[in-house]
mmCIF file of C-alpha atoms in Angstrom:
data_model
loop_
_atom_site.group_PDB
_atom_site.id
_atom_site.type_symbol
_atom_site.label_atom_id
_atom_site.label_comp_id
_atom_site.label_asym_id
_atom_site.label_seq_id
_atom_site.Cartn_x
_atom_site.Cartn_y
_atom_site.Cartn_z
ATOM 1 C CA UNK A 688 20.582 42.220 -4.838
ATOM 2 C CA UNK A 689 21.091 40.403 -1.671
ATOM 3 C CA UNK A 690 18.973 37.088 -1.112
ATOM 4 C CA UNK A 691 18.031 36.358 2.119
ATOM 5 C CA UNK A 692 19.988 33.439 3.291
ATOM 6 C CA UNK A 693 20.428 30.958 6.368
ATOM 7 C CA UNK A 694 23.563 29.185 7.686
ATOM 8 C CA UNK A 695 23.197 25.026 6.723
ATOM 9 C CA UNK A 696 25.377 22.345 8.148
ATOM 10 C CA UNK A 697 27.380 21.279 5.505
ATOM 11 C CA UNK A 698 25.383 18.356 5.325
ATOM 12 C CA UNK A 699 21.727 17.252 6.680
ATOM 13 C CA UNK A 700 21.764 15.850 10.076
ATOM 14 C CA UNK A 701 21.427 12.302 9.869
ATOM 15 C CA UNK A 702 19.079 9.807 11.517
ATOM 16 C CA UNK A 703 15.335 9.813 11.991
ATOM 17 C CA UNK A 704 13.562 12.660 13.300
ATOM 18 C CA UNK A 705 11.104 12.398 15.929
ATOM 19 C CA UNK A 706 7.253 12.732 15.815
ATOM 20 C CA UNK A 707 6.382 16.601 15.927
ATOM 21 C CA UNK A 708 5.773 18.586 13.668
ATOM 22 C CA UNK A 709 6.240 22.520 13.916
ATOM 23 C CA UNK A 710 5.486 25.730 13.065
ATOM 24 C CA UNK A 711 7.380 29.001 13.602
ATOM 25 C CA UNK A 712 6.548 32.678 12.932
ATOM 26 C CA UNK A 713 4.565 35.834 14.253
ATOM 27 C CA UNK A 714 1.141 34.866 16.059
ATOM 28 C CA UNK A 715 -0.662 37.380 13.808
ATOM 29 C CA UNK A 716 -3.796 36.916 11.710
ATOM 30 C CA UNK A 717 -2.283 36.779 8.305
ATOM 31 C CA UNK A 718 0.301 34.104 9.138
ATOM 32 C CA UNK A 719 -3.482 31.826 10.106
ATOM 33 C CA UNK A 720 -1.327 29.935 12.796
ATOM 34 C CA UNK A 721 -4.854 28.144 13.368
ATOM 35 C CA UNK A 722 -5.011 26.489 10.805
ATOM 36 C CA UNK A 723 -2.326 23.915 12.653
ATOM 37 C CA UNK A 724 -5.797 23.022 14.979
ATOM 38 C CA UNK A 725 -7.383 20.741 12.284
ATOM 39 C CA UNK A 726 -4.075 19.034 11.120
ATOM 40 C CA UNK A 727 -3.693 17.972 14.856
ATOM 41 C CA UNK A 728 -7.396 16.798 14.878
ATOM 42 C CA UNK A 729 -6.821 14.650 12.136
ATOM 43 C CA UNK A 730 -3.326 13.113 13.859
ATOM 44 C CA UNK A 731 -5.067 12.760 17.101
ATOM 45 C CA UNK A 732 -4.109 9.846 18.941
ATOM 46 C CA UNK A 733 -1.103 9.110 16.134
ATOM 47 C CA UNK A 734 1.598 9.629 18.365
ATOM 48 C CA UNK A 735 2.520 13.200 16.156
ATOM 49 C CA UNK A 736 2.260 16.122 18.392
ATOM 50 C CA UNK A 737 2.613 19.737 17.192
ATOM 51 C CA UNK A 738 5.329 22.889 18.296
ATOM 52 C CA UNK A 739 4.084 26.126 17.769
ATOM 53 C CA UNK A 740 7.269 28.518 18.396
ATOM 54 C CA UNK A 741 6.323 32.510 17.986
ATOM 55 C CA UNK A 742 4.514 35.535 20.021
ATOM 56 C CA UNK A 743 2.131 37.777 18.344
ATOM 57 C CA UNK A 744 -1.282 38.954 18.882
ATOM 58 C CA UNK A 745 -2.504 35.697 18.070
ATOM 59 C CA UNK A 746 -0.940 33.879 20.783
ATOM 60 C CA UNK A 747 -3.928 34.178 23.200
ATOM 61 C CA UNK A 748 -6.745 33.470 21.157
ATOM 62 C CA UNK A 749 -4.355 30.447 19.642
ATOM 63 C CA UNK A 750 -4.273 28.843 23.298
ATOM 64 C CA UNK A 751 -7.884 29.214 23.655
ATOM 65 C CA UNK A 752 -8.696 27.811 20.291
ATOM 66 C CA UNK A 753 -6.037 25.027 21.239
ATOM 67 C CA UNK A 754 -8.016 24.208 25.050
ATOM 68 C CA UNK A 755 -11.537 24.443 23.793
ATOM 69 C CA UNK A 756 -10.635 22.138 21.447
ATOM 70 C CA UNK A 757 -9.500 19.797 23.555
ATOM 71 C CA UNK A 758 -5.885 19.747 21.724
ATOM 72 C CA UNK A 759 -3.389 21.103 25.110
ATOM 73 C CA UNK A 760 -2.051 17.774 24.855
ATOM 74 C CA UNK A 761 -1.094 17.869 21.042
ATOM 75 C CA UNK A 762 -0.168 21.204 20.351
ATOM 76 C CA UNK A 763 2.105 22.786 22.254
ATOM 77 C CA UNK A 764 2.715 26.595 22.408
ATOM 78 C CA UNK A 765 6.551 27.901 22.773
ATOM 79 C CA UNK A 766 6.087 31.612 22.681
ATOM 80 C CA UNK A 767 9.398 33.177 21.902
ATOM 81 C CA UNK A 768 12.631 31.072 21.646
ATOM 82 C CA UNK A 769 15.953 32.097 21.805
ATOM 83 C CA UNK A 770 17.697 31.209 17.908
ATOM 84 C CA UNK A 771 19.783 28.008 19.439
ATOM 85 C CA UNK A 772 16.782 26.208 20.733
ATOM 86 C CA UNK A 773 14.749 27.568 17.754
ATOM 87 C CA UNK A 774 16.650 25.605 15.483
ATOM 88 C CA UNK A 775 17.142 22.501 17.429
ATOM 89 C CA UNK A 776 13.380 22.302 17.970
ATOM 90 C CA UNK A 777 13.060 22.733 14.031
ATOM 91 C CA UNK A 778 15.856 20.250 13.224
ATOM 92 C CA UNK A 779 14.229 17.717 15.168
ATOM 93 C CA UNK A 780 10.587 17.616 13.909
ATOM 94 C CA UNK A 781 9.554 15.493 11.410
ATOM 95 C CA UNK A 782 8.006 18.376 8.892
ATOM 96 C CA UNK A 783 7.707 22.008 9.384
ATOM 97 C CA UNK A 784 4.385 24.110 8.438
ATOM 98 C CA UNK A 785 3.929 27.277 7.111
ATOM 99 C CA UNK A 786 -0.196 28.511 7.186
ATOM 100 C CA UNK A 787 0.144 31.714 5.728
ATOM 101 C CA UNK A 788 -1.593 32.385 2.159
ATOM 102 C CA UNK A 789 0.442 35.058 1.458
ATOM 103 C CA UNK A 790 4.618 35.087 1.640
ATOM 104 C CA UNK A 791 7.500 37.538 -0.012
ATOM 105 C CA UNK A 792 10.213 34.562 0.515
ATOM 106 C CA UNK A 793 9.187 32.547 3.736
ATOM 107 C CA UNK A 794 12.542 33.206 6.149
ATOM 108 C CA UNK A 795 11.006 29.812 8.481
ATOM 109 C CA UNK A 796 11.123 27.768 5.456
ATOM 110 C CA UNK A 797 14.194 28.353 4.394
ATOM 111 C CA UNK A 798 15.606 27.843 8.060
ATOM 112 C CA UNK A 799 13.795 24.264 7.945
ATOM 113 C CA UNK A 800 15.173 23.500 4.318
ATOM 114 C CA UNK A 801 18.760 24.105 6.192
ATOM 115 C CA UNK A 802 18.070 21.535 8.487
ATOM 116 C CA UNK A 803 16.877 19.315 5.739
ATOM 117 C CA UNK A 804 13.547 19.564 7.362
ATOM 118 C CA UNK A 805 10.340 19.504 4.563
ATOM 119 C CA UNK A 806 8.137 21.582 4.844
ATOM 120 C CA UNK A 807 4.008 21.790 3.745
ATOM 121 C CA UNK A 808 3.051 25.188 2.542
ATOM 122 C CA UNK A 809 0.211 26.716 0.734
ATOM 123 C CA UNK A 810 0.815 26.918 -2.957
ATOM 124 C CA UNK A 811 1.052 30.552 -3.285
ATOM 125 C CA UNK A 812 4.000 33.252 -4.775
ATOM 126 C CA UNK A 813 6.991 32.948 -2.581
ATOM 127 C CA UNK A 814 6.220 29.733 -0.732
ATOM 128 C CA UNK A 815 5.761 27.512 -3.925
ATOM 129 C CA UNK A 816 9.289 29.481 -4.907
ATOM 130 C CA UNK A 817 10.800 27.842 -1.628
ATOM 131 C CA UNK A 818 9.051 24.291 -1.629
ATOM 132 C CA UNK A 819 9.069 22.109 -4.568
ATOM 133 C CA UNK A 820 5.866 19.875 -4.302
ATOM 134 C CA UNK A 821 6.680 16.510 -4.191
ATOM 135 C CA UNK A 822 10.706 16.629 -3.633
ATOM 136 C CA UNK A 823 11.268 19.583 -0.760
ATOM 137 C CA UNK A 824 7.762 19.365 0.885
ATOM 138 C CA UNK A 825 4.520 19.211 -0.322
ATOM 139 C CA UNK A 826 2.069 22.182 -1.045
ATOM 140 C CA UNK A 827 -1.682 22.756 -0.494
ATOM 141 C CA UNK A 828 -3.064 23.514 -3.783
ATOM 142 C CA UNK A 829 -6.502 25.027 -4.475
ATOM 143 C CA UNK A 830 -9.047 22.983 -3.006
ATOM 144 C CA UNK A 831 -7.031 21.053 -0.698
ATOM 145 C CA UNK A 832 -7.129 20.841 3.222
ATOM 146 C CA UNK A 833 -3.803 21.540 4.662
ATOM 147 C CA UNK A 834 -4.752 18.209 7.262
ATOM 148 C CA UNK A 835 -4.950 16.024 3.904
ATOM 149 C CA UNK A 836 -1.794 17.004 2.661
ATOM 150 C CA UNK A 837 -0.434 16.821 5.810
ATOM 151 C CA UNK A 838 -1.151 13.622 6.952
ATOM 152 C CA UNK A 839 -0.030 12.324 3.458
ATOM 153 C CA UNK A 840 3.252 14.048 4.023
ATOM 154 C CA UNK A 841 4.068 12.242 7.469
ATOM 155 C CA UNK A 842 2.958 9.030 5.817
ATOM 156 C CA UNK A 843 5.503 9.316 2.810
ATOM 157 C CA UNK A 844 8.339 10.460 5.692
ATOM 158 C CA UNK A 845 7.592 7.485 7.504
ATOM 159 C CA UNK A 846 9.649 5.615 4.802
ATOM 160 C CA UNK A 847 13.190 6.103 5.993
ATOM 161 C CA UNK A 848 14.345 6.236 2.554
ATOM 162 C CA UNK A 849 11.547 8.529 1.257
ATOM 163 C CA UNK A 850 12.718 10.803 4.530
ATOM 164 C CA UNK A 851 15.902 10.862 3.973
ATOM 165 C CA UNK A 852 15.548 12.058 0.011
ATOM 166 C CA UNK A 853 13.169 14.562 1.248
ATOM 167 C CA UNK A 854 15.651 15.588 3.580
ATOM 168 C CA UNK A 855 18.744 15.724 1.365
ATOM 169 C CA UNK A 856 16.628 17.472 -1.423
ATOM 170 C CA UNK A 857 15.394 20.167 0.777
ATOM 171 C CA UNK A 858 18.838 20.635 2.260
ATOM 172 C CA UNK A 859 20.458 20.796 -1.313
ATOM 173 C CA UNK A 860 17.842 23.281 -2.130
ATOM 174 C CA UNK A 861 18.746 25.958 1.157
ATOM 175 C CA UNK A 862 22.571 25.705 0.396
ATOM 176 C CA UNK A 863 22.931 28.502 -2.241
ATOM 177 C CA UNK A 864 21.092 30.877 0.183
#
């Protein structure tokens, strides 16, 4: 049995992270990428703006979404990134998000976790195995809107010291893999 596994720094990078938040992965209906549209609603005018780094067939019908909504200057759409700039855009958002309702492992949150990023997931097999609510990132439990516990989330991480826990805990979490 080989885990899947990420290279970490050795230790979290330090300081505070700026104000966007991120999601990476496959533009593809079962990954529900759209589901970042009401989260940056709810932060409108907040100062938090959103990354969306990925291609799929989703990407299209994403940017639409994103202009008829009125969002083009909240969310942001990457398309494909090469791995160096992946990671720095990951490493410095505030809190990475993973949409998808249904996840083996989760290979993005484990990448954030190695940059001590948190991340908010749905609380389904193999994302609640990777986030642990409350201490690594915060999960969207059965009834919940991803926006609320979203906006909670960058509330809590506006606390430098609550942030940097998070941080260290999520990092401390990615090193065995």
């Amino acid at each position: 049995l080989i885990p899947n596994g990420v290279q970490a720094a050795a230790v979290p990078p330090a300081g505070r992270r700026g104000q966007a938040l991120v999601l990476v992965g496959r533009l593809v209906a079962h990954k529900r990428a759209e589901r970042v549209l009401p989260v940056a609603e709810r932060l409108r005018g907040s100062g938090v703006t959103l990354d969306v780094v990925g291609r799929g067939t989703g990407s299209a019908p994403l940017a639409a979404a994103i202009k008829a909504s009125g969002l083009t200057g909240s969310v942001r759409l990457h398309g494909f990134l090469p791995e160096e700039d992946k990671q720095s855009m990951v490493a410095g958002s505030l809190l990475h998000l993973s949409t998808s309702q249904g996840e083996g492992w989760g290979l993005c949150v484990l990448e954030a976790a190695a940059a001590g990023v948190p991340t908010v997931a749905y609380d389904v097999d193999g994302l609640r195995d990777a986030v642990r609510d409350g201490e690594t990132g915060w999960l969207v439990r059965a009834g919940e809107l991803i926006e609320d516990v979203t906006e909670r989330a960058v509330k809590e991480l506006a606390d430098p010291a609550r942030h940097a826990a998070v941080a260290a805990a999520y990092h401390a979490l990615a090193g065995p893999f």
